[in-house]
mmCIF file with all atom_site columns, C-alpha atoms in Angstrom:
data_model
loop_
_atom_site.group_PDB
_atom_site.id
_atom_site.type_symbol
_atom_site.label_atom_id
_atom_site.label_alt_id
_atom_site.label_comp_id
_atom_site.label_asym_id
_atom_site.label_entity_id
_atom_site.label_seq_id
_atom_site.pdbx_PDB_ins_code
_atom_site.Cartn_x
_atom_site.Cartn_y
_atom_site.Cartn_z
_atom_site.occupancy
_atom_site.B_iso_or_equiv
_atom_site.pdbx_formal_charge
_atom_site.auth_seq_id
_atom_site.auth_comp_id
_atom_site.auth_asym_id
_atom_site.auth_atom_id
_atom_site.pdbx_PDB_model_num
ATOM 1   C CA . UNK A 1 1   ? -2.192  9.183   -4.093  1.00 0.00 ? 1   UNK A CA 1
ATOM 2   C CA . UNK A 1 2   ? -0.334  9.442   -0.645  1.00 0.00 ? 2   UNK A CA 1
ATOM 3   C CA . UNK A 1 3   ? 3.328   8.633   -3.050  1.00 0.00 ? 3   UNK A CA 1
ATOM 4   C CA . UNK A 1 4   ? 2.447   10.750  -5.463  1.00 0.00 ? 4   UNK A CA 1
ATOM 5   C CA . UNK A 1 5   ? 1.618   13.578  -3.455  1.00 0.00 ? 5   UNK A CA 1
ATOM 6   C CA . UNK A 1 6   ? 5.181   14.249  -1.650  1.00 0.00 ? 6   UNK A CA 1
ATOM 7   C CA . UNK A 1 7   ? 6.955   12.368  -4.923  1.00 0.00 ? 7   UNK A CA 1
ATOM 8   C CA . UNK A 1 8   ? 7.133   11.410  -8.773  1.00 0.00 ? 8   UNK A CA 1
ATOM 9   C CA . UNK A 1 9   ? 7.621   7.553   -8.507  1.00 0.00 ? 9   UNK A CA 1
ATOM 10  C CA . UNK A 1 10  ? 9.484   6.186   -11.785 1.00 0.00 ? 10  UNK A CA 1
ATOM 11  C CA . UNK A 1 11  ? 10.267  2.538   -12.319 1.00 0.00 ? 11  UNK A CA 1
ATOM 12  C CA . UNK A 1 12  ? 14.374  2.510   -13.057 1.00 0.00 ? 12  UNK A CA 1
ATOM 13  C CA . UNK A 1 13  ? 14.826  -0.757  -13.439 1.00 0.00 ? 13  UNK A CA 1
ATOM 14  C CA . UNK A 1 14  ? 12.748  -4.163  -13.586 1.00 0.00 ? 14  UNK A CA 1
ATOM 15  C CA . UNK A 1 15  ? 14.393  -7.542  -11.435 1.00 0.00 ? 15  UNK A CA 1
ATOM 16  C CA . UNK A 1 16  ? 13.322  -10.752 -13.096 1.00 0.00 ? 16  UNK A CA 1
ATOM 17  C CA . UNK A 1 17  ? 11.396  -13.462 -10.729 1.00 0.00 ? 17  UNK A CA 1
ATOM 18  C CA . UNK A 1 18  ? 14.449  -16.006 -11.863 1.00 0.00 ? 18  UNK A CA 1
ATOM 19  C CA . UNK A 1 19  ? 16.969  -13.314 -9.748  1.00 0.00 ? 19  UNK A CA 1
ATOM 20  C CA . UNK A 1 20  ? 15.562  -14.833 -6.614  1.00 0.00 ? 20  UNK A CA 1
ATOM 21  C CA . UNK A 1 21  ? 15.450  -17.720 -4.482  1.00 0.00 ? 21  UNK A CA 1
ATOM 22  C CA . UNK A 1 22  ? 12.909  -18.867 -3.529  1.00 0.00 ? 22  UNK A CA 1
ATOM 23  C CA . UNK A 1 23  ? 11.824  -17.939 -6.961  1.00 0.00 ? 23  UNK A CA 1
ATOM 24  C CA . UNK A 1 24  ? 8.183   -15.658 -6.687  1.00 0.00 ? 24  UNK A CA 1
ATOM 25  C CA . UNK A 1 25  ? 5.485   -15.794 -8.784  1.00 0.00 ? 25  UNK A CA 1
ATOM 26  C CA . UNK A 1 26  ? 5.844   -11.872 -10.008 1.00 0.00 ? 26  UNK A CA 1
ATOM 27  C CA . UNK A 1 27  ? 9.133   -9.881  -11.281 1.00 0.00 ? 27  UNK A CA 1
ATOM 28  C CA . UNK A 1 28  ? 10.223  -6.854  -9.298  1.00 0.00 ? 28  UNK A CA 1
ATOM 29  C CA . UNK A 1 29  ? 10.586  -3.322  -9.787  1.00 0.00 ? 29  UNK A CA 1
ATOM 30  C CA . UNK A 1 30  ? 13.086  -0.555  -8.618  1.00 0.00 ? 30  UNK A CA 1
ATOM 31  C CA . UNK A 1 31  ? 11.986  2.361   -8.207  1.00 0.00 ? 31  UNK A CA 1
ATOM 32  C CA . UNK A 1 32  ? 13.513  6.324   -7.704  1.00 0.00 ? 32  UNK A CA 1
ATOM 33  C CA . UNK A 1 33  ? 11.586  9.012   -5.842  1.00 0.00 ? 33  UNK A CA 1
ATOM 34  C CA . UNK A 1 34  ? 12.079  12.722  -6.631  1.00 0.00 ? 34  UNK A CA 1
ATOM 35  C CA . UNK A 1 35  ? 10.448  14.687  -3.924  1.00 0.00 ? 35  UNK A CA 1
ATOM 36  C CA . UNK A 1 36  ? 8.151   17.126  -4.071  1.00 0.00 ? 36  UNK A CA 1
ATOM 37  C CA . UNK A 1 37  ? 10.452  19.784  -2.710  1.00 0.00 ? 37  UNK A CA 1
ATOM 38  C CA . UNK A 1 38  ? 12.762  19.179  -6.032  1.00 0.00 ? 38  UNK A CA 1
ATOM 39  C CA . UNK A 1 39  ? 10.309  19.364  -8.397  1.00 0.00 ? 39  UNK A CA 1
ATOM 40  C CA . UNK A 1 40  ? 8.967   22.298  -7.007  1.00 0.00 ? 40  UNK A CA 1
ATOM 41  C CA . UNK A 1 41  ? 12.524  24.250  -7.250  1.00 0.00 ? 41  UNK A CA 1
ATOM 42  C CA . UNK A 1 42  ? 12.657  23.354  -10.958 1.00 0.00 ? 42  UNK A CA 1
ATOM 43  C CA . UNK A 1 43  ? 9.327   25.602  -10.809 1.00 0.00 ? 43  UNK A CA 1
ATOM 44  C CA . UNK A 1 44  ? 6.963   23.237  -12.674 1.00 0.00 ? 44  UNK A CA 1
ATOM 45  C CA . UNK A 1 45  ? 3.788   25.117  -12.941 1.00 0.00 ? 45  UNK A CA 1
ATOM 46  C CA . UNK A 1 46  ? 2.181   21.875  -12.696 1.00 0.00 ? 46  UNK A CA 1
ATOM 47  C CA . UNK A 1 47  ? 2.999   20.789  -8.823  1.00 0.00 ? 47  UNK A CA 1
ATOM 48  C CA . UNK A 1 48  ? 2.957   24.654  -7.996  1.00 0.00 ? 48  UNK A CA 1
ATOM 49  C CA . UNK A 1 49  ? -1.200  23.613  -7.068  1.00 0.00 ? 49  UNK A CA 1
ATOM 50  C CA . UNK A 1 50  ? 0.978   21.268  -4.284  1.00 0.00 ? 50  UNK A CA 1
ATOM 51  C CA . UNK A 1 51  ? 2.081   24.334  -1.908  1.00 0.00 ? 51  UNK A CA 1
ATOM 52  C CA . UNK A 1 52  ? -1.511  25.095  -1.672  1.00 0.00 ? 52  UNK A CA 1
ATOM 53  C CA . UNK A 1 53  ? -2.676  22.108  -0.224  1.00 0.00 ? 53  UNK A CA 1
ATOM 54  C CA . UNK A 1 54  ? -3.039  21.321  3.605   1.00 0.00 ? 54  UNK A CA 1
ATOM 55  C CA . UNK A 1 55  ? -1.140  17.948  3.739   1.00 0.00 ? 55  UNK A CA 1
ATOM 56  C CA . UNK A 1 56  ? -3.231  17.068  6.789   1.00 0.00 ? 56  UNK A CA 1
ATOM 57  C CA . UNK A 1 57  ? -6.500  17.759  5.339   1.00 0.00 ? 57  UNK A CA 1
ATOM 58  C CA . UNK A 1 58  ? -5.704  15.669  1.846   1.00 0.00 ? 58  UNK A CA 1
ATOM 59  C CA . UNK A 1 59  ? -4.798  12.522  4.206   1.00 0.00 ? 59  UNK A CA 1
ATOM 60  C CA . UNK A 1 60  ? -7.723  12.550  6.182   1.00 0.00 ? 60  UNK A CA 1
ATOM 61  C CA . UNK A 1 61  ? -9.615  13.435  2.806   1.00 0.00 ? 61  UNK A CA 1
ATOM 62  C CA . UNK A 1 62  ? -7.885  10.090  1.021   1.00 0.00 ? 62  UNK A CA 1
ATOM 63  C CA . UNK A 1 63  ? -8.505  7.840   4.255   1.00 0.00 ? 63  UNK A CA 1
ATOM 64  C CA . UNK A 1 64  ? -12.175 8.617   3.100   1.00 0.00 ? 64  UNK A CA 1
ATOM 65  C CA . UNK A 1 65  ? -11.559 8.307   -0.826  1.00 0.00 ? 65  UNK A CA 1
ATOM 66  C CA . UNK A 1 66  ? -9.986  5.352   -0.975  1.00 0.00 ? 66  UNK A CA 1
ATOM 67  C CA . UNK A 1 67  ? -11.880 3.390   2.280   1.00 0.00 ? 67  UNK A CA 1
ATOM 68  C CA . UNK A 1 68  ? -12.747 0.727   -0.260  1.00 0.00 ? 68  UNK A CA 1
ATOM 69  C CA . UNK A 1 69  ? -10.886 1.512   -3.808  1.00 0.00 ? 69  UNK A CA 1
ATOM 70  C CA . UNK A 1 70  ? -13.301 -0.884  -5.404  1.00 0.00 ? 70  UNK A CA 1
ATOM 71  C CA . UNK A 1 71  ? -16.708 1.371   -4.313  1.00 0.00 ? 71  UNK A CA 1
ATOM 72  C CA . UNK A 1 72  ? -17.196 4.398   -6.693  1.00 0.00 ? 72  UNK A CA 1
ATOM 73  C CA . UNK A 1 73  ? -16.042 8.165   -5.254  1.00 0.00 ? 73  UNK A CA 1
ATOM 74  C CA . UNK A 1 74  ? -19.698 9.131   -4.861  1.00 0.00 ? 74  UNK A CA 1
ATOM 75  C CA . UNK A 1 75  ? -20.017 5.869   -2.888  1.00 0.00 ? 75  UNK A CA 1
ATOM 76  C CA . UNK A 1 76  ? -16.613 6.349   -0.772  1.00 0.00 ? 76  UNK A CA 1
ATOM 77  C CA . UNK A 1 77  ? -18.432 10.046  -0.280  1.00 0.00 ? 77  UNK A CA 1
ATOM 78  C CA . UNK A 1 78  ? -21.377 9.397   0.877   1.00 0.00 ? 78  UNK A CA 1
ATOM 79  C CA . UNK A 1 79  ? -20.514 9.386   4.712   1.00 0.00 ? 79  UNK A CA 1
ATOM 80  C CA . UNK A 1 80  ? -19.222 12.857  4.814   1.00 0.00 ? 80  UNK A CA 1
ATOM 81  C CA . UNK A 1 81  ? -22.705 14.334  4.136   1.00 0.00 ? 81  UNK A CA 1
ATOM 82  C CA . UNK A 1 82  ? -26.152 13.177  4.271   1.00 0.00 ? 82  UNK A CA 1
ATOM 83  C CA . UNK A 1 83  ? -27.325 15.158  1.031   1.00 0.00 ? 83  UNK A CA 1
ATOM 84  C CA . UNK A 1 84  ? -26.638 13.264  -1.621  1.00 0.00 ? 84  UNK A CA 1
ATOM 85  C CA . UNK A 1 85  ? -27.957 15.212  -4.204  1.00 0.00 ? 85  UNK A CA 1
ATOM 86  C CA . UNK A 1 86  ? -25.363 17.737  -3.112  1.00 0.00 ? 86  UNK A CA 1
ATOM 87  C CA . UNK A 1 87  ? -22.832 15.517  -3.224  1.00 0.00 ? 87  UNK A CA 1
ATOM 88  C CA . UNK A 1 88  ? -23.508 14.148  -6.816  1.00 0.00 ? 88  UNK A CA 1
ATOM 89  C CA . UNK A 1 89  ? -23.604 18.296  -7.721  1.00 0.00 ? 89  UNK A CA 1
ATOM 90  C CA . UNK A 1 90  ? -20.634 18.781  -6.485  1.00 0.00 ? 90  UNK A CA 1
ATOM 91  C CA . UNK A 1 91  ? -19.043 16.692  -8.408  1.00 0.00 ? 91  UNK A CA 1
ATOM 92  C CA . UNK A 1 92  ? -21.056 17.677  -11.735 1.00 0.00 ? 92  UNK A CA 1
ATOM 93  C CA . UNK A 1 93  ? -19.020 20.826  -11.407 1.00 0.00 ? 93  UNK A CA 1
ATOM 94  C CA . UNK A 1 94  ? -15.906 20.082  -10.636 1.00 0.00 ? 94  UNK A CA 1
ATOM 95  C CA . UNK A 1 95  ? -16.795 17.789  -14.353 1.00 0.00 ? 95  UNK A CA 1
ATOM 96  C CA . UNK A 1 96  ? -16.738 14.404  -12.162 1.00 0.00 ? 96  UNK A CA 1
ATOM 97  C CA . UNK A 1 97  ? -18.309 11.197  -12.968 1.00 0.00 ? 97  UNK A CA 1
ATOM 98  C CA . UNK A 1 98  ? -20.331 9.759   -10.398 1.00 0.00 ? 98  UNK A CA 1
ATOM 99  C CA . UNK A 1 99  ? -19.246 6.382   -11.336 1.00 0.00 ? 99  UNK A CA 1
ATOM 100 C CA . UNK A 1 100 ? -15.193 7.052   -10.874 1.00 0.00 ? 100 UNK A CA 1
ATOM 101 C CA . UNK A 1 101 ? -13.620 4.029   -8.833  1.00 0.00 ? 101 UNK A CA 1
ATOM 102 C CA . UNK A 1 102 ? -11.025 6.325   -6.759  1.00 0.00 ? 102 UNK A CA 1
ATOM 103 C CA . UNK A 1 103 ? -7.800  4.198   -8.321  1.00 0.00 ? 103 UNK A CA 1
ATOM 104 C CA . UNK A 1 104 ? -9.119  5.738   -11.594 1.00 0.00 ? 104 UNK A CA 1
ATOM 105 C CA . UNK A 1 105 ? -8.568  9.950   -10.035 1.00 0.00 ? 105 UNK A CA 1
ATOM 106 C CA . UNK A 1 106 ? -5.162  11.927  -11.545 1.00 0.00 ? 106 UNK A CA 1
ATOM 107 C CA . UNK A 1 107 ? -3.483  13.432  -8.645  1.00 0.00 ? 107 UNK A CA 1
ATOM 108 C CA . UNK A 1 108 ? -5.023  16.960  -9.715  1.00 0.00 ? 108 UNK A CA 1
ATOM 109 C CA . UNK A 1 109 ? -8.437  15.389  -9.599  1.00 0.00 ? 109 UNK A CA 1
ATOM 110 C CA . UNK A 1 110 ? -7.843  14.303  -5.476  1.00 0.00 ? 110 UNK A CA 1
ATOM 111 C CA . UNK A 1 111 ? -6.413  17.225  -4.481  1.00 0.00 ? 111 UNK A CA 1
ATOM 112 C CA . UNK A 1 112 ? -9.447  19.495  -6.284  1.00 0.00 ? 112 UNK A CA 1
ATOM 113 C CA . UNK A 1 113 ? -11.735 17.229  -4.354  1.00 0.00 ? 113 UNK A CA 1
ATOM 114 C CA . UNK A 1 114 ? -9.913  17.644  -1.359  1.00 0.00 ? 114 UNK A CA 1
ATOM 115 C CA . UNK A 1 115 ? -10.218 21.252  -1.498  1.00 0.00 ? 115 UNK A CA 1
ATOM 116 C CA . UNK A 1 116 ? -13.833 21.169  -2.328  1.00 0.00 ? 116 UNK A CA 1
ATOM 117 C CA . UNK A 1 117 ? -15.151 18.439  0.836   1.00 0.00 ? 117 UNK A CA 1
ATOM 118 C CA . UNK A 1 118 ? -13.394 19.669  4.167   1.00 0.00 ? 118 UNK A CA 1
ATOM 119 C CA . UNK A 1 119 ? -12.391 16.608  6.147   1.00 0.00 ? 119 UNK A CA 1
ATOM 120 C CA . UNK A 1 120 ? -13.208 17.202  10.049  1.00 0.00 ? 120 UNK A CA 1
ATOM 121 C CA . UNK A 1 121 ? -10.301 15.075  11.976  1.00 0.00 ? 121 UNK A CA 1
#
């Protein structure tokens, strides 16, 4: 979320395990960045959402979010409010599930819920 916010990440190029010595137990990857800023000059309606999002609000909002990635979002939640039937509403509307581990969230979905539930730093 925190990448793919300022960046597209796209794997260029994979470097076998056998490449290195000591040899590791996983391959790696390279990887190229193309900023935000870029993307938004070639005027993809899609990351035009991006320039109206308060960077500082959608980190505190993902510190929350993804506290522990293996808890569900209404879980993760659940400690910025103590009503949480409101909670689970809000997240009926913005069409939600409940049971959404926070690894499992598009980019578009985080920053809508980082709009919706105000962080206080």
């Amino acid at each position: 979320a925190s990448v793919q916010f300022w960046a597209e990440p796209k794997i260029t190029d994979i470097l076998l395990k056998g490449n290195f010595r000591p040899i590791p137990k996983v391959d790696s990857a390279v990887i190229s960045l193309q900023t935000t800023a870029d993307r938004l000059q070639q005027n993809n309606s899609k990351n035009s959402k991006l320039l109206a999002v308060d960077s500082k609000q959608y980190y505190n909002f993902i510190k929350i979010l993804f506290k522990q990635p293996r808890k569900t979002i209404l879980n993760n939640l659940r400690y910025m409010t103590n009503n949480l039937q409101l909670l689970k509403e809000k997240l009926e509307l913005l069409k939600i599930d409940i049971n959404t581990r926070p690894q499992d969230l598009t980019l578009s979905q985080i920053i809508l819920l980082s709009k919706t539930f105000k962080v206080s730093p």
